[in-house]
Short mmCIF file of C-alpha atoms in Angstrom, two decimals:
data_model
loop_
_atom_site.label_atom_id
_atom_site.label_comp_id
_atom_site.label_asym_id
_atom_site.label_seq_id
_atom_site.Cartn_x
_atom_site.Cartn_y
_atom_site.Cartn_z
CA UNK A 1 -0.61 -5.90 -16.17
CA UNK A 2 1.86 -5.00 -13.44
CA UNK A 3 5.17 -3.32 -14.26
CA UNK A 4 7.88 -5.97 -14.69
CA UNK A 5 11.29 -5.53 -13.07
CA UNK A 6 12.88 -5.27 -16.50
CA UNK A 7 10.48 -2.46 -17.39
CA UNK A 8 11.09 -0.71 -14.07
CA UNK A 9 14.86 -0.83 -14.56
CA UNK A 10 14.51 0.46 -18.13
CA UNK A 11 12.42 3.38 -16.84
CA UNK A 12 14.97 4.17 -14.13
CA UNK A 13 17.80 4.18 -16.67
CA UNK A 14 15.90 6.44 -19.07
CA UNK A 15 15.14 8.89 -16.27
CA UNK A 16 18.78 8.92 -15.16
CA UNK A 17 19.85 9.49 -18.77
CA UNK A 18 17.51 12.50 -18.93
CA UNK A 19 19.03 13.85 -15.70
CA UNK A 20 22.50 13.49 -17.24
CA UNK A 21 21.26 15.42 -20.27
CA UNK A 22 19.94 18.17 -17.97
CA UNK A 23 23.16 18.06 -15.90
CA UNK A 24 21.28 17.43 -12.67
CA UNK A 25 21.62 14.76 -9.97
CA UNK A 26 18.45 12.94 -8.95
CA UNK A 27 16.96 9.93 -7.21
CA UNK A 28 14.52 7.97 -9.36
CA UNK A 29 11.91 5.62 -7.90
CA UNK A 30 9.50 3.31 -9.73
CA UNK A 31 6.69 1.87 -7.60
CA UNK A 32 3.67 -0.36 -8.14
CA UNK A 33 0.00 0.68 -7.92
CA UNK A 34 0.09 0.33 -4.13
CA UNK A 35 3.07 2.67 -3.82
CA UNK A 36 5.64 -0.02 -2.98
CA UNK A 37 9.06 0.24 -4.61
CA UNK A 38 10.05 -1.80 -7.66
CA UNK A 39 13.35 -0.22 -8.77
CA UNK A 40 15.44 2.72 -7.66
CA UNK A 41 18.68 4.58 -8.39
CA UNK A 42 20.25 7.58 -6.65
CA UNK A 43 22.84 9.40 -8.71
CA UNK A 44 26.06 10.49 -7.02
CA UNK A 45 25.55 14.05 -5.84
CA UNK A 46 21.81 13.72 -5.21
CA UNK A 47 20.98 14.40 -1.56
CA UNK A 48 20.26 11.64 0.94
CA UNK A 49 16.72 12.92 1.50
CA UNK A 50 15.98 12.74 -2.22
CA UNK A 51 15.92 8.94 -1.82
CA UNK A 52 12.87 9.14 0.41
CA UNK A 53 11.27 12.06 -1.41
CA UNK A 54 11.37 10.31 -4.79
CA UNK A 55 9.61 7.30 -3.28
CA UNK A 56 7.00 9.49 -1.59
CA UNK A 57 6.23 11.38 -4.80
CA UNK A 58 5.92 8.14 -6.74
CA UNK A 59 3.59 6.66 -4.09
CA UNK A 60 1.42 9.79 -4.20
CA UNK A 61 1.23 9.70 -7.97
CA UNK A 62 0.36 5.98 -8.02
CA UNK A 63 -2.15 6.36 -5.21
CA UNK A 64 -4.01 9.30 -6.67
CA UNK A 65 -3.51 8.19 -10.27
CA UNK A 66 -2.17 11.51 -11.50
CA UNK A 67 0.96 13.64 -11.62
CA UNK A 68 2.01 14.38 -8.04
CA UNK A 69 2.44 18.05 -9.00
CA UNK A 70 -1.30 18.38 -9.58
CA UNK A 71 -2.08 17.44 -5.96
CA UNK A 72 -2.84 20.45 -3.77
CA UNK A 73 -0.41 19.91 -0.90
CA UNK A 74 -2.11 22.32 1.49
CA UNK A 75 -5.56 20.79 0.99
CA UNK A 76 -6.88 19.34 4.26
CA UNK A 77 -8.47 16.58 2.20
CA UNK A 78 -5.22 15.58 0.54
CA UNK A 79 -3.46 15.71 3.92
CA UNK A 80 -6.18 13.56 5.50
CA UNK A 81 -5.94 10.98 2.74
CA UNK A 82 -2.16 10.84 3.15
CA UNK A 83 -2.57 10.38 6.92
CA UNK A 84 -5.02 7.52 6.46
CA UNK A 85 -2.63 5.92 3.96
CA UNK A 86 0.15 5.86 6.58
CA UNK A 87 1.87 9.14 5.70
CA UNK A 88 4.03 7.66 3.00
CA UNK A 89 2.90 9.96 0.14
CA UNK A 90 4.41 13.30 -0.85
CA UNK A 91 2.08 15.60 -2.82
CA UNK A 92 4.84 17.49 -4.65
CA UNK A 93 5.78 17.82 -8.31
CA UNK A 94 8.14 15.21 -9.72
CA UNK A 95 6.21 12.01 -10.30
CA UNK A 96 3.82 10.76 -12.97
CA UNK A 97 1.59 7.70 -13.01
CA UNK A 98 2.45 4.75 -15.26
CA UNK A 99 -0.45 3.31 -17.22
CA UNK A 100 -1.08 0.09 -19.12
CA UNK A 101 -4.29 -0.12 -21.16
CA UNK A 102 -5.53 3.00 -19.42
CA UNK A 103 -5.08 1.53 -15.94
CA UNK A 104 -2.66 2.93 -13.35
CA UNK A 105 -0.12 0.17 -12.68
CA UNK A 106 2.39 2.30 -10.77
CA UNK A 107 4.34 5.53 -10.96
CA UNK A 108 7.80 6.97 -11.45
CA UNK A 109 9.12 9.83 -9.37
CA UNK A 110 12.23 11.97 -9.26
CA UNK A 111 13.81 14.17 -6.62
CA UNK A 112 17.02 16.15 -6.28
CA UNK A 113 16.75 18.84 -8.96
CA UNK A 114 14.01 21.45 -9.37
CA UNK A 115 10.51 19.98 -9.20
CA UNK A 116 10.14 20.80 -12.87
CA UNK A 117 13.29 18.91 -13.76
CA UNK A 118 12.37 16.04 -11.44
CA UNK A 119 9.13 15.62 -13.38
CA UNK A 120 10.91 15.91 -16.72
CA UNK A 121 13.14 13.00 -15.70
CA UNK A 122 10.13 11.01 -14.52
CA UNK A 123 8.36 11.62 -17.81
CA UNK A 124 11.41 10.51 -19.78
CA UNK A 125 11.40 7.34 -17.69
CA UNK A 126 7.72 6.77 -18.25
CA UNK A 127 8.17 7.22 -22.00
CA UNK A 128 10.70 4.38 -22.01
CA UNK A 129 8.08 1.85 -20.93
CA UNK B 1 -33.67 0.29 11.52
CA UNK B 2 -30.08 -0.37 10.51
CA UNK B 3 -29.10 -0.96 6.88
CA UNK B 4 -29.22 -4.68 6.12
CA UNK B 5 -26.40 -6.37 4.21
CA UNK B 6 -28.78 -7.06 1.33
CA UNK B 7 -29.65 -3.36 1.18
CA UNK B 8 -25.99 -2.37 1.38
CA UNK B 9 -25.09 -4.69 -1.48
CA UNK B 10 -28.00 -3.37 -3.56
CA UNK B 11 -26.80 0.19 -2.98
CA UNK B 12 -23.23 -0.72 -3.97
CA UNK B 13 -24.46 -2.35 -7.16
CA UNK B 14 -26.61 0.63 -8.10
CA UNK B 15 -23.72 3.01 -7.53
CA UNK B 16 -21.40 0.86 -9.64
CA UNK B 17 -24.06 0.76 -12.38
CA UNK B 18 -24.18 4.57 -12.32
CA UNK B 19 -20.38 4.70 -12.63
CA UNK B 20 -20.59 2.38 -15.63
CA UNK B 21 -23.17 4.73 -17.13
CA UNK B 22 -20.81 7.69 -16.55
CA UNK B 23 -17.85 5.64 -17.87
CA UNK B 24 -15.85 6.21 -14.69
CA UNK B 25 -14.10 3.79 -12.32
CA UNK B 26 -14.87 4.19 -8.63
CA UNK B 27 -14.73 2.62 -5.20
CA UNK B 28 -18.10 2.51 -3.42
CA UNK B 29 -18.43 2.14 0.35
CA UNK B 30 -21.58 1.73 2.42
CA UNK B 31 -21.14 2.19 6.17
CA UNK B 32 -23.37 2.18 9.25
CA UNK B 33 -24.22 5.17 11.46
CA UNK B 34 -20.91 4.76 13.30
CA UNK B 35 -18.90 4.91 10.10
CA UNK B 36 -17.96 1.23 10.05
CA UNK B 37 -18.07 -0.56 6.71
CA UNK B 38 -21.01 -2.75 5.64
CA UNK B 39 -20.34 -3.39 1.96
CA UNK B 40 -17.74 -2.28 -0.56
CA UNK B 41 -16.66 -2.70 -4.19
CA UNK B 42 -13.69 -1.25 -6.06
CA UNK B 43 -14.06 -1.28 -9.82
CA UNK B 44 -11.07 -2.35 -11.91
CA UNK B 45 -9.17 0.77 -12.85
CA UNK B 46 -10.09 2.72 -9.71
CA UNK B 47 -6.95 3.72 -7.81
CA UNK B 48 -5.76 1.89 -4.69
CA UNK B 49 -6.21 5.03 -2.60
CA UNK B 50 -9.85 5.34 -3.67
CA UNK B 51 -10.57 2.32 -1.46
CA UNK B 52 -9.61 4.29 1.64
CA UNK B 53 -11.05 7.58 0.43
CA UNK B 54 -14.52 6.16 -0.29
CA UNK B 55 -14.66 4.74 3.24
CA UNK B 56 -13.48 8.03 4.75
CA UNK B 57 -16.08 10.06 2.89
CA UNK B 58 -18.86 7.67 3.88
CA UNK B 59 -17.74 7.77 7.53
CA UNK B 60 -17.72 11.59 7.46
CA UNK B 61 -21.18 11.71 5.92
CA UNK B 62 -22.61 9.23 8.43
CA UNK B 63 -20.87 10.89 11.35
CA UNK B 64 -22.00 14.43 10.57
CA UNK B 65 -25.34 13.34 9.09
CA UNK B 66 -25.01 15.25 5.87
CA UNK B 67 -23.39 15.12 2.43
CA UNK B 68 -19.61 15.02 2.92
CA UNK B 69 -19.24 17.77 0.30
CA UNK B 70 -21.01 20.25 2.59
CA UNK B 71 -18.39 19.82 5.34
CA UNK B 72 -15.85 22.64 5.48
CA UNK B 73 -12.59 20.72 5.28
CA UNK B 74 -10.39 23.52 6.60
CA UNK B 75 -12.55 24.23 9.65
CA UNK B 76 -10.57 23.66 12.87
CA UNK B 77 -13.75 22.30 14.48
CA UNK B 78 -14.33 19.76 11.72
CA UNK B 79 -10.66 18.79 11.85
CA UNK B 80 -10.81 18.40 15.65
CA UNK B 81 -13.87 16.20 15.44
CA UNK B 82 -12.14 14.06 12.83
CA UNK B 83 -9.05 13.81 15.03
CA UNK B 84 -11.09 12.66 18.03
CA UNK B 85 -12.71 10.04 15.80
CA UNK B 86 -9.28 8.60 15.03
CA UNK B 87 -8.73 10.45 11.77
CA UNK B 88 -10.87 8.11 9.77
CA UNK B 89 -13.24 10.70 8.23
CA UNK B 90 -12.65 12.59 5.00
CA UNK B 91 -14.60 15.84 4.64
CA UNK B 92 -14.70 15.81 0.84
CA UNK B 93 -17.51 15.61 -1.71
CA UNK B 94 -18.65 12.14 -2.74
CA UNK B 95 -20.79 10.70 0.05
CA UNK B 96 -24.38 11.17 1.18
CA UNK B 97 -26.10 10.00 4.36
CA UNK B 98 -28.63 7.17 4.21
CA UNK B 99 -31.85 7.74 6.15
CA UNK B 100 -34.71 5.57 7.37
CA UNK B 101 -37.75 7.32 8.85
CA UNK B 102 -35.74 10.52 9.01
CA UNK B 103 -32.92 8.93 10.99
CA UNK B 104 -29.34 8.64 9.74
CA UNK B 105 -28.59 4.92 9.58
CA UNK B 106 -25.40 5.15 7.59
CA UNK B 107 -23.92 6.61 4.43
CA UNK B 108 -22.67 5.73 0.97
CA UNK B 109 -19.52 7.22 -0.52
CA UNK B 110 -17.67 7.10 -3.81
CA UNK B 111 -14.12 7.88 -4.85
CA UNK B 112 -12.12 7.58 -8.05
CA UNK B 113 -13.83 9.96 -10.49
CA UNK B 114 -14.43 13.70 -10.03
CA UNK B 115 -15.95 14.59 -6.65
CA UNK B 116 -19.12 15.54 -8.52
CA UNK B 117 -19.31 12.15 -10.23
CA UNK B 118 -18.39 10.35 -7.00
CA UNK B 119 -21.42 11.96 -5.35
CA UNK B 120 -23.65 11.19 -8.32
CA UNK B 121 -22.75 7.51 -7.96
CA UNK B 122 -23.38 7.66 -4.21
CA UNK B 123 -26.78 9.26 -4.78
CA UNK B 124 -27.72 6.59 -7.31
CA UNK B 125 -26.78 4.01 -4.71
CA UNK B 126 -28.78 5.75 -2.00
CA UNK B 127 -31.81 5.91 -4.29
CA UNK B 128 -31.72 2.12 -4.66
CA UNK B 129 -32.47 1.63 -0.96
CA UNK C 1 -2.77 -11.13 -12.85
CA UNK C 2 -4.64 -8.96 -10.34
CA UNK C 3 -7.87 -10.15 -8.70
CA UNK C 4 -10.86 -8.94 -10.74
CA UNK C 5 -13.87 -7.41 -9.00
CA UNK C 6 -16.01 -10.35 -10.11
CA UNK C 7 -13.53 -12.75 -8.54
CA UNK C 8 -13.38 -10.68 -5.35
CA UNK C 9 -17.15 -10.66 -5.04
CA UNK C 10 -17.30 -14.41 -5.67
CA UNK C 11 -14.75 -14.95 -2.89
CA UNK C 12 -16.69 -12.72 -0.48
CA UNK C 13 -19.90 -14.64 -1.19
CA UNK C 14 -18.23 -18.03 -0.70
CA UNK C 15 -16.75 -16.90 2.63
CA UNK C 16 -20.13 -15.58 3.80
CA UNK C 17 -21.73 -18.88 2.77
CA UNK C 18 -19.16 -20.74 4.87
CA UNK C 19 -19.97 -18.45 7.84
CA UNK C 20 -23.66 -19.24 7.40
CA UNK C 21 -22.78 -22.94 7.41
CA UNK C 22 -20.81 -22.44 10.67
CA UNK C 23 -23.62 -20.28 12.10
CA UNK C 24 -21.27 -17.37 12.77
CA UNK C 25 -21.42 -13.69 11.79
CA UNK C 26 -18.32 -12.22 10.15
CA UNK C 27 -16.87 -9.40 8.11
CA UNK C 28 -15.05 -10.54 4.98
CA UNK C 29 -12.47 -8.39 3.18
CA UNK C 30 -10.66 -9.07 -0.09
CA UNK C 31 -7.68 -6.80 -0.81
CA UNK C 32 -5.04 -6.48 -3.53
CA UNK C 33 -1.31 -7.20 -3.16
CA UNK C 34 -0.77 -3.74 -1.66
CA UNK C 35 -3.40 -4.32 1.03
CA UNK C 36 -6.03 -2.01 -0.45
CA UNK C 37 -9.65 -3.18 -0.41
CA UNK C 38 -11.36 -4.70 -3.44
CA UNK C 39 -14.61 -6.10 -2.02
CA UNK C 40 -16.18 -6.39 1.41
CA UNK C 41 -19.29 -7.59 3.22
CA UNK C 42 -20.22 -7.42 6.91
CA UNK C 43 -22.95 -9.83 7.96
CA UNK C 44 -25.69 -8.59 10.27
CA UNK C 45 -24.62 -9.39 13.79
CA UNK C 46 -20.90 -9.05 13.16
CA UNK C 47 -19.37 -6.32 15.33
CA UNK C 48 -18.51 -2.86 14.01
CA UNK C 49 -14.82 -3.36 14.76
CA UNK C 50 -14.76 -6.58 12.72
CA UNK C 51 -15.02 -4.36 9.62
CA UNK C 52 -11.62 -2.84 10.33
CA UNK C 53 -10.07 -6.03 11.71
CA UNK C 54 -10.94 -8.07 8.62
CA UNK C 55 -9.25 -5.46 6.43
CA UNK C 56 -6.17 -5.35 8.67
CA UNK C 57 -5.78 -9.12 8.64
CA UNK C 58 -6.15 -9.24 4.86
CA UNK C 59 -3.56 -6.46 4.45
CA UNK C 60 -1.12 -8.32 6.72
CA UNK C 61 -1.61 -11.55 4.82
CA UNK C 62 -1.14 -9.86 1.45
CA UNK C 63 1.85 -7.88 2.67
CA UNK C 64 3.73 -10.78 4.19
CA UNK C 65 2.48 -13.29 1.61
CA UNK C 66 1.30 -15.85 4.13
CA UNK C 67 -1.59 -16.67 6.46
CA UNK C 68 -1.90 -13.84 8.98
CA UNK C 69 -2.13 -16.42 11.77
CA UNK C 70 1.47 -17.47 11.13
CA UNK C 71 2.77 -13.96 11.89
CA UNK C 72 4.22 -13.64 15.38
CA UNK C 73 2.27 -10.66 16.70
CA UNK C 74 4.60 -9.93 19.62
CA UNK C 75 7.73 -9.97 17.48
CA UNK C 76 9.45 -6.55 17.54
CA UNK C 77 10.37 -7.15 13.91
CA UNK C 78 6.78 -7.76 12.81
CA UNK C 79 5.66 -4.73 14.81
CA UNK C 80 8.38 -2.58 13.24
CA UNK C 81 7.40 -3.68 9.76
CA UNK C 82 3.78 -2.85 10.48
CA UNK C 83 4.77 0.57 11.78
CA UNK C 84 6.82 1.34 8.67
CA UNK C 85 3.88 0.22 6.53
CA UNK C 86 1.62 2.81 8.16
CA UNK C 87 0.11 0.62 10.90
CA UNK C 88 -2.63 -0.79 8.72
CA UNK C 89 -1.81 -4.49 9.16
CA UNK C 90 -3.11 -6.85 11.85
CA UNK C 91 -0.94 -9.92 12.51
CA UNK C 92 -3.77 -12.15 13.75
CA UNK C 93 -5.30 -15.39 12.47
CA UNK C 94 -8.13 -15.08 9.97
CA UNK C 95 -6.66 -14.19 6.58
CA UNK C 96 -4.90 -16.13 3.84
CA UNK C 97 -3.04 -14.88 0.78
CA UNK C 98 -4.56 -15.28 -2.68
CA UNK C 99 -2.20 -16.55 -5.35
CA UNK C 100 -2.23 -16.68 -9.14
CA UNK C 101 0.54 -18.68 -10.85
CA UNK C 102 2.36 -18.83 -7.53
CA UNK C 103 2.37 -15.05 -7.09
CA UNK C 104 0.59 -13.26 -4.24
CA UNK C 105 -2.06 -11.06 -5.86
CA UNK C 106 -3.97 -10.20 -2.69
CA UNK C 107 -5.59 -11.76 0.35
CA UNK C 108 -8.93 -12.53 1.96
CA UNK C 109 -9.56 -12.02 5.65
CA UNK C 110 -12.39 -12.64 8.08
CA UNK C 111 -13.24 -11.30 11.52
CA UNK C 112 -16.14 -11.66 13.93
CA UNK C 113 -16.07 -15.32 14.96
CA UNK C 114 -13.19 -17.24 16.54
CA UNK C 115 -9.87 -16.73 14.74
CA UNK C 116 -10.05 -20.35 13.65
CA UNK C 117 -13.50 -19.86 12.13
CA UNK C 118 -12.49 -16.54 10.60
CA UNK C 119 -9.69 -18.33 8.77
CA UNK C 120 -11.98 -21.17 7.74
CA UNK C 121 -14.29 -18.63 6.09
CA UNK C 122 -11.32 -16.94 4.41
CA UNK C 123 -10.10 -20.26 3.07
CA UNK C 124 -13.54 -21.11 1.70
CA UNK C 125 -13.49 -17.74 -0.04
CA UNK C 126 -10.03 -18.32 -1.43
CA UNK C 127 -11.08 -21.74 -2.74
CA UNK C 128 -13.85 -20.08 -4.77
CA UNK C 129 -11.34 -18.15 -6.89
CA UNK D 1 35.00 6.36 -0.12
CA UNK D 2 31.25 6.20 -0.56
CA UNK D 3 29.60 3.47 -2.62
CA UNK D 4 29.21 4.64 -6.22
CA UNK D 5 25.94 4.11 -8.09
CA UNK D 6 27.70 1.72 -10.47
CA UNK D 7 28.92 -0.32 -7.50
CA UNK D 8 25.46 -0.27 -5.90
CA UNK D 9 23.85 -1.51 -9.10
CA UNK D 10 26.48 -4.24 -9.46
CA UNK D 11 25.76 -5.38 -5.90
CA UNK D 12 22.01 -5.42 -6.54
CA UNK D 13 22.50 -7.51 -9.67
CA UNK D 14 24.77 -10.01 -7.90
CA UNK D 15 22.26 -10.40 -5.07
CA UNK D 16 19.40 -10.92 -7.54
CA UNK D 17 21.52 -13.51 -9.38
CA UNK D 18 22.05 -15.35 -6.09
CA UNK D 19 18.28 -15.29 -5.46
CA UNK D 20 17.73 -16.77 -8.92
CA UNK D 21 20.24 -19.48 -8.05
CA UNK D 22 18.33 -20.20 -4.81
CA UNK D 23 14.99 -20.04 -6.68
CA UNK D 24 13.64 -17.36 -4.35
CA UNK D 25 12.08 -13.95 -5.00
CA UNK D 26 13.52 -11.03 -3.05
CA UNK D 27 13.81 -7.28 -2.76
CA UNK D 28 17.39 -6.03 -2.59
CA UNK D 29 18.34 -2.63 -1.18
CA UNK D 30 21.74 -0.95 -1.10
CA UNK D 31 22.00 2.10 1.16
CA UNK D 32 24.70 4.54 2.21
CA UNK D 33 26.23 4.89 5.69
CA UNK D 34 23.27 7.01 6.76
CA UNK D 35 20.76 4.37 5.74
CA UNK D 36 19.45 6.24 2.70
CA UNK D 37 18.81 4.24 -0.46
CA UNK D 38 21.28 4.10 -3.35
CA UNK D 39 19.91 1.30 -5.54
CA UNK D 40 17.06 -1.16 -5.32
CA UNK D 41 15.33 -3.97 -7.20
CA UNK D 42 12.24 -6.01 -6.33
CA UNK D 43 11.96 -9.28 -8.21
CA UNK D 44 8.57 -10.27 -9.59
CA UNK D 45 6.86 -12.41 -7.01
CA UNK D 46 8.49 -10.76 -4.00
CA UNK D 47 5.83 -9.29 -1.71
CA UNK D 48 5.02 -5.58 -1.59
CA UNK D 49 6.15 -5.35 2.02
CA UNK D 50 9.56 -6.81 1.17
CA UNK D 51 10.34 -3.48 -0.52
CA UNK D 52 10.14 -1.68 2.81
CA UNK D 53 11.67 -4.50 4.84
CA UNK D 54 14.80 -4.77 2.67
CA UNK D 55 15.41 -1.03 3.09
CA UNK D 56 14.84 -1.24 6.85
CA UNK D 57 17.28 -4.11 7.27
CA UNK D 58 19.92 -2.35 5.19
CA UNK D 59 19.47 0.85 7.20
CA UNK D 60 19.82 -1.08 10.47
CA UNK D 61 22.95 -2.82 9.25
CA UNK D 62 24.54 0.43 8.03
CA UNK D 63 23.52 2.29 11.17
CA UNK D 64 24.85 -0.25 13.65
CA UNK D 65 27.76 -1.32 11.42
CA UNK D 66 27.07 -5.02 11.61
CA UNK D 67 24.87 -7.76 10.16
CA UNK D 68 21.24 -6.89 10.96
CA UNK D 69 20.71 -10.48 12.15
CA UNK D 70 23.08 -9.89 15.07
CA UNK D 71 20.95 -7.05 16.46
CA UNK D 72 18.78 -8.07 19.41
CA UNK D 73 15.35 -6.97 18.21
CA UNK D 74 13.71 -6.99 21.64
CA UNK D 75 16.42 -4.93 23.32
CA UNK D 76 14.99 -1.68 24.69
CA UNK D 77 18.23 0.06 23.73
CA UNK D 78 18.07 -1.11 20.12
CA UNK D 79 14.39 -0.15 19.99
CA UNK D 80 15.15 3.30 21.42
CA UNK D 81 17.90 3.91 18.90
CA UNK D 82 15.53 2.89 16.12
CA UNK D 83 12.85 5.22 17.48
CA UNK D 84 15.26 8.17 17.56
CA UNK D 85 16.20 7.39 13.95
CA UNK D 86 12.56 7.77 12.93
CA UNK D 87 11.66 4.10 13.09
CA UNK D 88 13.17 3.33 9.75
CA UNK D 89 15.48 0.48 10.84
CA UNK D 90 14.53 -3.19 11.04
CA UNK D 91 16.72 -5.30 13.34
CA UNK D 92 16.14 -8.59 11.50
CA UNK D 93 18.46 -10.96 9.63
CA UNK D 94 19.02 -10.26 5.95
CA UNK D 95 21.46 -7.35 5.65
CA UNK D 96 25.22 -6.95 5.96
CA UNK D 97 27.34 -3.82 6.17
CA UNK D 98 29.51 -2.80 3.22
CA UNK D 99 33.04 -1.74 4.07
CA UNK D 100 35.84 0.10 2.26
CA UNK D 101 39.24 0.21 3.97
CA UNK D 102 37.63 -1.06 7.15
CA UNK D 103 35.06 1.74 7.20
CA UNK D 104 31.31 1.18 6.98
CA UNK D 105 30.18 2.96 3.83
CA UNK D 106 26.71 1.45 3.64
CA UNK D 107 24.87 -1.86 3.66
CA UNK D 108 22.96 -4.29 1.47
CA UNK D 109 19.78 -5.99 2.61
CA UNK D 110 17.39 -8.57 1.26
CA UNK D 111 13.80 -9.53 2.06
CA UNK D 112 11.26 -11.93 0.63
CA UNK D 113 12.77 -15.37 1.25
CA UNK D 114 13.82 -16.90 4.59
CA UNK D 115 15.98 -14.57 6.68
CA UNK D 116 18.86 -16.95 6.07
CA UNK D 117 18.41 -16.79 2.29
CA UNK D 118 17.87 -13.02 2.42
CA UNK D 119 21.29 -12.68 4.08
CA UNK D 120 22.88 -15.09 1.62
CA UNK D 121 21.69 -12.88 -1.23
CA UNK D 122 22.97 -9.79 0.56
CA UNK D 123 26.38 -11.40 1.09
CA UNK D 124 26.58 -12.37 -2.58
CA UNK D 125 25.84 -8.75 -3.41
CA UNK D 126 28.44 -7.48 -0.99
CA UNK D 127 31.04 -9.84 -2.45
CA UNK D 128 30.51 -8.28 -5.88
CA UNK D 129 31.82 -4.91 -4.70
#
């Protein structure tokens, strides 16, 4: 039930298309359930750091199984979990989990615009699955 | 007076049975008094991160000798203790200590559902001892 | 194609049975492709640290897609990879990858006896899939 | 003179096509001159860790301006440079720099097959620019 590469690329393209529609420049990352990258695109004009941030948001969303924007970033518990998971998760708005048959199989995350817009792009990508 | 492997496995099974009853998907960890793992199961559908979180909650509960949900996560003292223990404890609800003759011999922790449900599963496991 | 919990538990039991046959005491960990735990048992008499070591070996084997004993532990490259993956992998003999249709879906690792025996237990577990 | 997203995606596709030709499964990462990701694909069957390794090799190649396989991994100088860059570079074979008008504008790196094959895929990607 994992996300296939074809599906991941389709999600990336749909998210980038949404960013075009919103006239913003973003990085889009699709990862598997363990937070490791499957497909990625950074639009011209999106910052260098957005490449890492998009991956971190997606890993957080996949790891916790919910939208990264619902994670309380200043919670000592959330911070402790992130530390024990190697520090590779970013608990900030912009990523949503990807489900198949009700099971979290990965996540898609955006970065580069406002957090709200990042998540909108991620949701458009997720909807393309 | 340590927890035997047979006991640990019985506790894991009882906790998983409780999760089934609650229709939630969880990771269940049983550890010894030092916080090191004895037995573990992650149900299909429970997030990858729940595997680490369940162990961290159990280690916190065993280490402090009380339900992990009673630990004040933002206390600098609690955080310092956790740091000196290598950062492997999670002071969040979901684990309860396991006692024999009034002595803490370990703990059982759950992760993957709500903190309340995680603890309910852990308690069901503890009761099976 | 992920490892089911039933399969993971069957693998753990087969590895423990092999340890009994060899008269050694081990921890056995089965993890998914991302290195996160699925099922675990520590036999009475196996050291506390074997609980963490078995998980680290399994994560290394799953991550690199080969027996953890074939990883060159003193290679700066291997060490760098482990660091970027959050330090949770142990490049030491005792774990083997678990494959379905030629794809790495996880790994099983042992710790507590000699590295050679640890791997023998892991292989017996893998064969029970 | 930076690599455009269209160029990065074309390079990724050419590298994946080469991997198909070699019957291997790889992750392919294209990064900018600063080592930050532009485009990425992980083929089904390539290990989770290959996602991080491909990025690390590409970052090393872009950062040092030469094939990552020519970097002496056990050199204290190389290791110090990597440490000051946040540990995100992997000095292992598999990535080549991407040049425009003799200037390093980024790199492409592969991981998942043998280092030799990883580099072959990266070179095929680079040639598609």
